[in-house]
PDB file of C-alpha atoms in Angstrom:
ATOM      1  CA  UNK A1368      15.027   7.100 -11.933  1.00 58.00           C
ATOM      2  CA  UNK A1369      12.749   4.930  -9.900  1.00 61.00           C
ATOM      3  CA  UNK A1370       9.225   5.259 -11.219  1.00 87.00           C
ATOM      4  CA  UNK A1371       5.687   4.025 -11.018  1.00 92.00           C
ATOM      5  CA  UNK A1372       3.795   4.131 -14.294  1.00 93.00           C
ATOM      6  CA  UNK A1373       0.074   4.111 -14.909  1.00 94.00           C
ATOM      7  CA  UNK A1374      -2.042   4.712 -17.962  1.00 90.00           C
ATOM      8  CA  UNK A1375      -3.715   8.073 -17.367  1.00 86.00           C
ATOM      9  CA  UNK A1376      -6.973   7.043 -19.030  1.00 87.00           C
ATOM     10  CA  UNK A1377      -9.755   7.819 -19.010  1.00 93.00           C
ATOM     11  CA  UNK A1378     -10.782   4.202 -18.832  1.00 96.00           C
ATOM     12  CA  UNK A1379     -14.478   3.900 -19.565  1.00 97.00           C
ATOM     13  CA  UNK A1380     -16.416   0.758 -18.672  1.00 97.00           C
ATOM     14  CA  UNK A1381     -20.144   0.059 -18.616  1.00 97.00           C
ATOM     15  CA  UNK A1382     -21.905  -0.480 -15.332  1.00 97.00           C
ATOM     16  CA  UNK A1383     -21.600  -4.096 -14.186  1.00 97.00           C
ATOM     17  CA  UNK A1384     -18.419  -4.790 -16.143  1.00 97.00           C
ATOM     18  CA  UNK A1385     -14.945  -5.533 -14.784  1.00 97.00           C
ATOM     19  CA  UNK A1386     -12.563  -2.595 -14.695  1.00 97.00           C
ATOM     20  CA  UNK A1387      -8.880  -3.471 -14.946  1.00 97.00           C
ATOM     21  CA  UNK A1388      -6.277  -0.955 -13.821  1.00 97.00           C
ATOM     22  CA  UNK A1389      -2.581  -1.578 -14.306  1.00 96.00           C
ATOM     23  CA  UNK A1390       0.621  -0.278 -12.788  1.00 96.00           C
ATOM     24  CA  UNK A1391       4.268  -1.022 -13.504  1.00 95.00           C
ATOM     25  CA  UNK A1392       7.224  -0.135 -11.335  1.00 92.00           C
ATOM     26  CA  UNK A1393      10.919   0.045 -11.971  1.00 88.00           C
ATOM     27  CA  UNK A1394      12.539  -1.100  -8.715  1.00 77.00           C
ATOM     28  CA  UNK A1395      12.965  -4.856  -8.348  1.00 74.00           C
ATOM     29  CA  UNK A1396      13.379  -4.698  -4.554  1.00 77.00           C
ATOM     30  CA  UNK A1397       9.978  -3.087  -4.009  1.00 77.00           C
ATOM     31  CA  UNK A1398       7.976  -5.090  -1.476  1.00 79.00           C
ATOM     32  CA  UNK A1399       4.822  -3.161  -0.613  1.00 87.00           C
ATOM     33  CA  UNK A1400       2.132  -2.051  -3.031  1.00 92.00           C
ATOM     34  CA  UNK A1401      -0.976   0.017  -2.489  1.00 94.00           C
ATOM     35  CA  UNK A1402      -4.013   1.190  -4.408  1.00 97.00           C
ATOM     36  CA  UNK A1403      -5.680   4.459  -3.499  1.00 97.00           C
ATOM     37  CA  UNK A1404      -8.949   5.858  -4.819  1.00 98.00           C
ATOM     38  CA  UNK A1405      -9.353   9.599  -5.206  1.00 97.00           C
ATOM     39  CA  UNK A1406     -12.655  11.262  -5.995  1.00 97.00           C
ATOM     40  CA  UNK A1407     -12.547  14.636  -7.679  1.00 94.00           C
ATOM     41  CA  UNK A1408     -11.700  17.359  -5.172  1.00 92.00           C
ATOM     42  CA  UNK A1409     -11.034  14.859  -2.385  1.00 94.00           C
ATOM     43  CA  UNK A1410      -7.906  13.297  -0.928  1.00 96.00           C
ATOM     44  CA  UNK A1411      -6.676   9.775  -1.723  1.00 97.00           C
ATOM     45  CA  UNK A1412      -8.071   6.941   0.379  1.00 96.00           C
ATOM     46  CA  UNK A1413      -6.493   3.516   0.692  1.00 94.00           C
ATOM     47  CA  UNK A1414      -8.517   0.679  -0.796  1.00 95.00           C
ATOM     48  CA  UNK A1415      -6.047  -2.204  -1.130  1.00 93.00           C
ATOM     49  CA  UNK A1416      -2.580  -3.244  -0.078  1.00 92.00           C
ATOM     50  CA  UNK A1417      -0.646  -6.268  -1.335  1.00 92.00           C
ATOM     51  CA  UNK A1418       2.741  -7.627  -0.366  1.00 88.00           C
ATOM     52  CA  UNK A1419       3.002 -11.109  -1.900  1.00 89.00           C
ATOM     53  CA  UNK A1420       2.778 -12.438  -5.423  1.00 93.00           C
ATOM     54  CA  UNK A1421      -0.674 -13.530  -6.467  1.00 95.00           C
ATOM     55  CA  UNK A1422      -4.174 -12.237  -5.874  1.00 96.00           C
ATOM     56  CA  UNK A1423      -5.752 -10.549  -2.894  1.00 95.00           C
ATOM     57  CA  UNK A1424      -9.498 -10.084  -2.824  1.00 96.00           C
ATOM     58  CA  UNK A1425     -11.575  -7.635  -0.802  1.00 95.00           C
ATOM     59  CA  UNK A1426     -15.208  -7.454  -1.772  1.00 96.00           C
ATOM     60  CA  UNK A1427     -15.465  -6.317  -5.381  1.00 97.00           C
ATOM     61  CA  UNK A1428     -11.767  -5.423  -5.484  1.00 97.00           C
ATOM     62  CA  UNK A1429      -8.917  -7.768  -6.379  1.00 98.00           C
ATOM     63  CA  UNK A1430      -5.291  -6.723  -6.343  1.00 97.00           C
ATOM     64  CA  UNK A1431      -2.845  -8.797  -8.378  1.00 97.00           C
ATOM     65  CA  UNK A1432       0.918  -8.693  -7.948  1.00 95.00           C
ATOM     66  CA  UNK A1433       3.580 -10.134 -10.208  1.00 93.00           C
ATOM     67  CA  UNK A1434       7.020  -9.207  -8.908  1.00 90.00           C
ATOM     68  CA  UNK A1435       8.892 -10.998 -11.677  1.00 90.00           C
ATOM     69  CA  UNK A1436       7.165  -8.822 -14.277  1.00 91.00           C
ATOM     70  CA  UNK A1437       7.095  -5.791 -11.974  1.00 92.00           C
ATOM     71  CA  UNK A1438       3.441  -5.037 -12.297  1.00 93.00           C
ATOM     72  CA  UNK A1439       0.500  -4.719  -9.987  1.00 96.00           C
ATOM     73  CA  UNK A1440      -3.114  -4.476 -11.072  1.00 97.00           C
ATOM     74  CA  UNK A1441      -6.496  -3.718  -9.575  1.00 98.00           C
ATOM     75  CA  UNK A1442      -9.676  -5.375 -10.767  1.00 98.00           C
ATOM     76  CA  UNK A1443     -13.055  -3.954  -9.883  1.00 98.00           C
ATOM     77  CA  UNK A1444     -15.887  -6.404 -10.463  1.00 98.00           C
ATOM     78  CA  UNK A1445     -19.483  -5.320 -11.045  1.00 98.00           C
ATOM     79  CA  UNK A1446     -18.342  -1.738 -11.584  1.00 98.00           C
ATOM     80  CA  UNK A1447     -20.699   0.945 -10.341  1.00 97.00           C
ATOM     81  CA  UNK A1448     -20.968   4.629 -11.278  1.00 97.00           C
ATOM     82  CA  UNK A1449     -19.783   5.361  -7.717  1.00 97.00           C
ATOM     83  CA  UNK A1450     -16.457   3.717  -8.639  1.00 98.00           C
ATOM     84  CA  UNK A1451     -15.774   6.572 -11.042  1.00 97.00           C
ATOM     85  CA  UNK A1452     -12.618   8.153  -9.638  1.00 97.00           C
ATOM     86  CA  UNK A1453      -8.894   8.342 -10.160  1.00 97.00           C
ATOM     87  CA  UNK A1454      -6.974   5.301  -8.917  1.00 98.00           C
ATOM     88  CA  UNK A1455      -3.424   5.820  -7.710  1.00 97.00           C
ATOM     89  CA  UNK A1456      -0.854   3.066  -7.494  1.00 96.00           C
ATOM     90  CA  UNK A1457       1.805   3.485  -4.784  1.00 94.00           C
ATOM     91  CA  UNK A1458       4.949   1.460  -4.246  1.00 91.00           C
ATOM     92  CA  UNK A1459       7.406   1.202  -1.406  1.00 85.00           C
ATOM     93  CA  UNK A1460      10.859   1.168  -2.961  1.00 73.00           C
ATOM     94  CA  UNK A1461      12.188  -1.225  -0.367  1.00 65.00           C
ATOM     95  CA  UNK A1462      15.390   0.719   0.023  1.00 62.00           C
ATOM     96  CA  UNK A1463      14.981   1.983   3.532  1.00 65.00           C
ATOM     97  CA  UNK A1464      12.881   4.535   5.326  1.00 71.00           C
ATOM     98  CA  UNK A1465      11.668   6.420   2.260  1.00 79.00           C
ATOM     99  CA  UNK A1466       8.217   7.627   1.202  1.00 87.00           C
ATOM    100  CA  UNK A1467       5.935   5.695  -1.105  1.00 89.00           C
ATOM    101  CA  UNK A1468       6.304   6.498  -4.771  1.00 90.00           C
ATOM    102  CA  UNK A1469       2.967   7.290  -6.416  1.00 94.00           C
ATOM    103  CA  UNK A1470       1.899   6.891 -10.012  1.00 94.00           C
ATOM    104  CA  UNK A1471      -0.004   9.755 -11.611  1.00 94.00           C
ATOM    105  CA  UNK A1472      -3.219   7.776 -11.518  1.00 95.00           C
ATOM    106  CA  UNK A1473      -5.745   6.305 -13.926  1.00 96.00           C
ATOM    107  CA  UNK A1474      -9.090   8.005 -14.287  1.00 96.00           C
ATOM    108  CA  UNK A1475     -11.931   5.497 -14.344  1.00 97.00           C
ATOM    109  CA  UNK A1476     -15.378   6.343 -15.634  1.00 97.00           C
ATOM    110  CA  UNK A1477     -18.205   3.842 -15.123  1.00 97.00           C
ATOM    111  CA  UNK A1478     -21.058   4.524 -17.500  1.00 96.00           C
ATOM    112  CA  UNK A1479     -24.600   3.773 -16.292  1.00 93.00           C
TER     113      UNK A1479
ATOM    114  CA  UNK B 384      -9.314   4.943  12.591  1.00 69.00           C
ATOM    115  CA  UNK B 385      -6.363   7.066  11.596  1.00 66.00           C
ATOM    116  CA  UNK B 386      -7.230  10.688  11.520  1.00 91.00           C
ATOM    117  CA  UNK B 387      -5.188  13.304   9.724  1.00 96.00           C
ATOM    118  CA  UNK B 388      -6.563  16.814   9.881  1.00 96.00           C
ATOM    119  CA  UNK B 389      -5.543  19.962   8.071  1.00 97.00           C
ATOM    120  CA  UNK B 390      -6.174  23.441   9.360  1.00 92.00           C
ATOM    121  CA  UNK B 391      -8.130  24.752   6.385  1.00 93.00           C
ATOM    122  CA  UNK B 392     -10.055  23.269   3.453  1.00 95.00           C
ATOM    123  CA  UNK B 393      -9.845  26.439   1.404  1.00 96.00           C
ATOM    124  CA  UNK B 394      -7.432  29.322   1.682  1.00 97.00           C
ATOM    125  CA  UNK B 395      -6.995  32.480  -0.384  1.00 98.00           C
ATOM    126  CA  UNK B 396      -3.815  34.518   0.005  1.00 97.00           C
ATOM    127  CA  UNK B 397      -2.089  37.343  -1.804  1.00 97.00           C
ATOM    128  CA  UNK B 398       1.259  37.221  -3.534  1.00 98.00           C
ATOM    129  CA  UNK B 399       4.103  37.807  -1.096  1.00 97.00           C
ATOM    130  CA  UNK B 400       2.192  36.746   2.004  1.00 97.00           C
ATOM    131  CA  UNK B 401       3.634  34.188   4.402  1.00 97.00           C
ATOM    132  CA  UNK B 402       1.355  31.169   4.529  1.00 97.00           C
ATOM    133  CA  UNK B 403       1.151  28.469   7.183  1.00 97.00           C
ATOM    134  CA  UNK B 404      -0.535  25.138   6.528  1.00 98.00           C
ATOM    135  CA  UNK B 405      -0.978  22.938   9.572  1.00 97.00           C
ATOM    136  CA  UNK B 406      -1.391  19.184   9.728  1.00 98.00           C
ATOM    137  CA  UNK B 407      -2.152  17.075  12.797  1.00 98.00           C
ATOM    138  CA  UNK B 408      -2.362  13.286  13.103  1.00 96.00           C
ATOM    139  CA  UNK B 409      -3.668  11.334  16.059  1.00 94.00           C
ATOM    140  CA  UNK B 410      -2.080   7.901  15.501  1.00 90.00           C
ATOM    141  CA  UNK B 411       1.388   8.504  16.916  1.00 91.00           C
ATOM    142  CA  UNK B 412       2.904   8.054  13.456  1.00 91.00           C
ATOM    143  CA  UNK B 413       6.605   8.686  13.066  1.00 91.00           C
ATOM    144  CA  UNK B 414       6.422   9.899   9.492  1.00 92.00           C
ATOM    145  CA  UNK B 415       4.596  12.877   8.038  1.00 95.00           C
ATOM    146  CA  UNK B 416       4.517  14.256   4.508  1.00 96.00           C
ATOM    147  CA  UNK B 417       3.471  17.281   2.511  1.00 98.00           C
ATOM    148  CA  UNK B 418       2.436  16.936  -1.127  1.00 97.00           C
ATOM    149  CA  UNK B 419       0.969  19.215  -3.705  1.00 97.00           C
ATOM    150  CA  UNK B 420      -1.298  17.938  -6.425  1.00 97.00           C
ATOM    151  CA  UNK B 421      -1.920  19.644  -9.735  1.00 95.00           C
ATOM    152  CA  UNK B 422      -3.883  18.409 -12.775  1.00 90.00           C
ATOM    153  CA  UNK B 423      -1.760  16.169 -14.962  1.00 87.00           C
ATOM    154  CA  UNK B 424       1.205  16.233 -12.586  1.00 90.00           C
ATOM    155  CA  UNK B 425       0.059  13.810  -9.932  1.00 91.00           C
ATOM    156  CA  UNK B 426       1.187  13.944  -6.328  1.00 95.00           C
ATOM    157  CA  UNK B 427       4.504  15.686  -5.845  1.00 95.00           C
ATOM    158  CA  UNK B 428       6.361  15.380  -2.571  1.00 95.00           C
ATOM    159  CA  UNK B 429       7.475  18.674  -1.072  1.00 97.00           C
ATOM    160  CA  UNK B 430       8.976  17.648   2.266  1.00 97.00           C
ATOM    161  CA  UNK B 431       8.715  14.791   4.702  1.00 95.00           C
ATOM    162  CA  UNK B 432       9.744  14.117   8.264  1.00 95.00           C
ATOM    163  CA  UNK B 433      10.540  10.798   9.917  1.00 91.00           C
ATOM    164  CA  UNK B 434      10.944  12.144  13.431  1.00 91.00           C
ATOM    165  CA  UNK B 435      10.440  15.232  15.541  1.00 94.00           C
ATOM    166  CA  UNK B 436      12.672  18.098  14.387  1.00 92.00           C
ATOM    167  CA  UNK B 437      13.813  16.016  11.406  1.00 93.00           C
ATOM    168  CA  UNK B 438      13.008  17.011   7.837  1.00 95.00           C
ATOM    169  CA  UNK B 439      13.949  15.786   4.413  1.00 94.00           C
ATOM    170  CA  UNK B 440      13.488  17.477   1.062  1.00 96.00           C
ATOM    171  CA  UNK B 441      11.176  15.846  -1.394  1.00 94.00           C
ATOM    172  CA  UNK B 442      11.015  16.410  -5.123  1.00 93.00           C
ATOM    173  CA  UNK B 443       9.948  20.061  -5.132  1.00 96.00           C
ATOM    174  CA  UNK B 444      11.073  21.820  -1.918  1.00 97.00           C
ATOM    175  CA  UNK B 445      11.866  25.196  -3.496  1.00 97.00           C
ATOM    176  CA  UNK B 446       9.780  28.000  -2.056  1.00 96.00           C
ATOM    177  CA  UNK B 447       8.672  25.931   0.935  1.00 98.00           C
ATOM    178  CA  UNK B 448       9.893  25.150   4.415  1.00 98.00           C
ATOM    179  CA  UNK B 449       8.555  22.879   7.148  1.00 98.00           C
ATOM    180  CA  UNK B 450       8.519  22.575  10.897  1.00 97.00           C
ATOM    181  CA  UNK B 451       7.989  19.590  13.127  1.00 97.00           C
ATOM    182  CA  UNK B 452       8.263  20.562  16.768  1.00 96.00           C
ATOM    183  CA  UNK B 453       5.871  17.878  18.023  1.00 96.00           C
ATOM    184  CA  UNK B 454       5.321  14.351  16.787  1.00 96.00           C
ATOM    185  CA  UNK B 455       1.684  14.898  15.883  1.00 97.00           C
ATOM    186  CA  UNK B 456       2.076  18.181  14.027  1.00 97.00           C
ATOM    187  CA  UNK B 457       3.781  19.005  10.748  1.00 98.00           C
ATOM    188  CA  UNK B 458       3.599  22.515   9.317  1.00 98.00           C
ATOM    189  CA  UNK B 459       4.230  23.671   5.770  1.00 98.00           C
ATOM    190  CA  UNK B 460       5.340  27.268   5.322  1.00 98.00           C
ATOM    191  CA  UNK B 461       5.281  29.309   2.149  1.00 98.00           C
ATOM    192  CA  UNK B 462       7.718  32.090   2.971  1.00 95.00           C
ATOM    193  CA  UNK B 463       6.492  34.400   0.213  1.00 97.00           C
ATOM    194  CA  UNK B 464       3.510  33.001  -1.639  1.00 97.00           C
ATOM    195  CA  UNK B 465       3.500  33.157  -5.411  1.00 98.00           C
ATOM    196  CA  UNK B 466       0.760  32.477  -7.933  1.00 98.00           C
ATOM    197  CA  UNK B 467       2.490  29.284  -9.086  1.00 97.00           C
ATOM    198  CA  UNK B 468       1.933  27.880  -5.611  1.00 98.00           C
ATOM    199  CA  UNK B 469      -1.803  27.807  -6.185  1.00 98.00           C
ATOM    200  CA  UNK B 470      -2.576  24.131  -5.717  1.00 97.00           C
ATOM    201  CA  UNK B 471      -4.170  21.415  -3.613  1.00 97.00           C
ATOM    202  CA  UNK B 472      -1.915  20.643  -0.634  1.00 98.00           C
ATOM    203  CA  UNK B 473      -2.172  17.231   0.955  1.00 98.00           C
ATOM    204  CA  UNK B 474      -0.694  16.097   4.233  1.00 97.00           C
ATOM    205  CA  UNK B 475      -0.149  12.427   5.037  1.00 96.00           C
ATOM    206  CA  UNK B 476       1.237  10.329   7.847  1.00 94.00           C
ATOM    207  CA  UNK B 477       2.532   6.794   8.212  1.00 91.00           C
ATOM    208  CA  UNK B 478       4.319   4.500  10.558  1.00 85.00           C
ATOM    209  CA  UNK B 479       7.347   2.375   9.701  1.00 79.00           C
ATOM    210  CA  UNK B 480       7.673  -1.373   9.841  1.00 72.00           C
ATOM    211  CA  UNK B 481      10.288  -2.860  12.089  1.00 62.00           C
ATOM    212  CA  UNK B 482      12.177  -4.717   9.406  1.00 53.00           C
ATOM    213  CA  UNK B 483      11.759  -4.661   5.666  1.00 48.00           C
ATOM    214  CA  UNK B 484      13.085  -6.964   3.014  1.00 49.00           C
ATOM    215  CA  UNK B 485      16.597  -5.585   3.330  1.00 50.00           C
ATOM    216  CA  UNK B 486      16.531  -5.591   7.105  1.00 52.00           C
ATOM    217  CA  UNK B 487      15.793  -1.884   7.033  1.00 55.00           C
ATOM    218  CA  UNK B 488      12.863  -0.011   8.480  1.00 60.00           C
ATOM    219  CA  UNK B 489      10.294   0.711   5.789  1.00 63.00           C
ATOM    220  CA  UNK B 490       7.632   3.339   5.659  1.00 65.00           C
ATOM    221  CA  UNK B 491       4.324   1.673   5.080  1.00 78.00           C
ATOM    222  CA  UNK B 492       0.875   2.780   4.086  1.00 84.00           C
ATOM    223  CA  UNK B 493       0.233   6.511   4.133  1.00 91.00           C
ATOM    224  CA  UNK B 494      -3.024   8.086   5.306  1.00 93.00           C
ATOM    225  CA  UNK B 495      -4.035  11.431   3.889  1.00 96.00           C
ATOM    226  CA  UNK B 496      -5.734  14.456   5.335  1.00 97.00           C
ATOM    227  CA  UNK B 497      -8.639  16.129   3.507  1.00 97.00           C
ATOM    228  CA  UNK B 498      -6.425  18.611   1.698  1.00 97.00           C
ATOM    229  CA  UNK B 499      -6.175  22.380   1.564  1.00 97.00           C
ATOM    230  CA  UNK B 500      -6.992  24.128  -1.691  1.00 97.00           C
ATOM    231  CA  UNK B 501      -4.773  27.203  -1.711  1.00 98.00           C
ATOM    232  CA  UNK B 502      -5.314  30.060  -4.121  1.00 98.00           C
ATOM    233  CA  UNK B 503      -2.658  32.758  -4.370  1.00 98.00           C
ATOM    234  CA  UNK B 504      -3.868  35.933  -6.065  1.00 97.00           C
TER     235      UNK B 504
END
């Protein structure tokens, strides 16, 4: 079974701290990785994509990919209460024209 | 910007009714998807389509059917709604890359519509 695993949380961090969200995946040929943010009652919105090993930074967000260890993480620096949401990790299995596989998400709570 | 729209934000139906959920995207994407999302269960794929008139079953197709007569429109049909189909329904669309790591086309990032919260009484 090809899977994407995330800790469900809730992950609570104080305002201004770094929030670290982790995701592991089971398929070694996976090549494309995405982080979505979902506010309560809303639909997921894409915040980061990463395709190569290493770090990719976009504002306060940094995605980190380690294909050898099969994990991808999202760091949120200077966390704000508005970052409180569920973060979904999504992986392309790399086995042809198939949908992304989504993790169940990690709920992040940033405490003011 | 990619825009995916869904016909209703909220819908209330009665058990046994036939329900149509419509999704339209304006980016000429080849691929379209229907998910349902329930607390604790994450996103679950119902059906997807990678071309007009093509459809593939996802993880939970039972009780649902789909129709894709035009590239921009993908409809989800509940033939006879039941209370266990009360859920948030999310439509998404994506394009495919020309050549992935295995030389195959790969579906890439998916964009979601706003969702339809369906209640079946």
